[in-house]
GROMACS .gro file of C-alpha atoms in nm:
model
   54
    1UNK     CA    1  -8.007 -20.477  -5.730
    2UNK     CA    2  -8.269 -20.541  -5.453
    3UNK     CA    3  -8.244 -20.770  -5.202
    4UNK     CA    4  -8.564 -21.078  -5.210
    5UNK     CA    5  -8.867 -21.017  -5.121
    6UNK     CA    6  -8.905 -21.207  -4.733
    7UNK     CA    7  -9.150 -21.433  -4.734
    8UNK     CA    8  -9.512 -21.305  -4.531
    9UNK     CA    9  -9.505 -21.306  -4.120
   10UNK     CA   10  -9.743 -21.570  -4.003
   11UNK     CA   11 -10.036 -21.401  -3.855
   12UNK     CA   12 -10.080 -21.396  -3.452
   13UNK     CA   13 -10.222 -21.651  -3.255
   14UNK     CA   14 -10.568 -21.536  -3.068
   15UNK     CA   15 -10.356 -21.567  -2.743
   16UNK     CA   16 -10.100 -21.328  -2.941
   17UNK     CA   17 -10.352 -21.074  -3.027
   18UNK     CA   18 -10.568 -21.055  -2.721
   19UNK     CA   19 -10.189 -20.981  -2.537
   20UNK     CA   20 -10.162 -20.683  -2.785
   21UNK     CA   21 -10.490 -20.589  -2.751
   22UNK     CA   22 -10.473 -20.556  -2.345
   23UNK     CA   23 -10.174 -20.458  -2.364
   24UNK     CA   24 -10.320 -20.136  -2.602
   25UNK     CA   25 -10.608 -20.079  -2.325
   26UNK     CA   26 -10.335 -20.065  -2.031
   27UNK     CA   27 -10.130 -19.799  -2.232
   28UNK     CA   28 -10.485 -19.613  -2.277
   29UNK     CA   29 -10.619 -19.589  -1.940
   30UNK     CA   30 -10.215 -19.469  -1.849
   31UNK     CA   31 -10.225 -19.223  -2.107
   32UNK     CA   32 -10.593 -19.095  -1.896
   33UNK     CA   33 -10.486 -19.114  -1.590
   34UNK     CA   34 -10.167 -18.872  -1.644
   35UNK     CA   35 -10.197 -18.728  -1.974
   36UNK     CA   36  -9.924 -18.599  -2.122
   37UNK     CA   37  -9.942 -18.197  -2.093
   38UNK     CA   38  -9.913 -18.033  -2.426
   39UNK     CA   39  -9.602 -17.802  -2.451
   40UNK     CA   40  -9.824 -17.453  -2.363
   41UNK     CA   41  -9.960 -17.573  -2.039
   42UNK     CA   42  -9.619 -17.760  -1.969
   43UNK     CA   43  -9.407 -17.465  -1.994
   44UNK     CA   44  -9.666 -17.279  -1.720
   45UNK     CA   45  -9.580 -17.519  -1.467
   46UNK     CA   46  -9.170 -17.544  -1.512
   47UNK     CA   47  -8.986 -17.305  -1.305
   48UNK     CA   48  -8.641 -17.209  -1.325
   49UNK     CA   49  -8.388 -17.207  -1.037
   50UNK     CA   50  -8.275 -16.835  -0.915
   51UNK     CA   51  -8.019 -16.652  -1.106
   52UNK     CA   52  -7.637 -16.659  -1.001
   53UNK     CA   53  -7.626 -16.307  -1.014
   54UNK     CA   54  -7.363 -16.310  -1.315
   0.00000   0.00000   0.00000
């Protein structure tokens, strides 16, 4: 048997969303400034330390 249904979340103040929503532009302009490097062009720039000679 399923548990109830929970009642509906009240929906966000206009202080509440406008955090969100600056909150959303911060994380974009982040994301531009140092975009994350797809796994091609990441694995160009990682070098590996010398062998042990094992």
């Amino acid at each position: 048997m399923l548990p109830p249904e929970p009642p509906p979340l009240p929906a966000l103040t206009r202080a509440e969303a406008e955090l969100i929503d600056r909150y959303l532009e911060v994380v974009d302009l982040l994301g531009r400034i140092n975009p994350t490097l797809d796994g091609e062009r990441r694995t160009a720039r990682v070098s590996l330390p010398p062998g042990t000679g094992t």
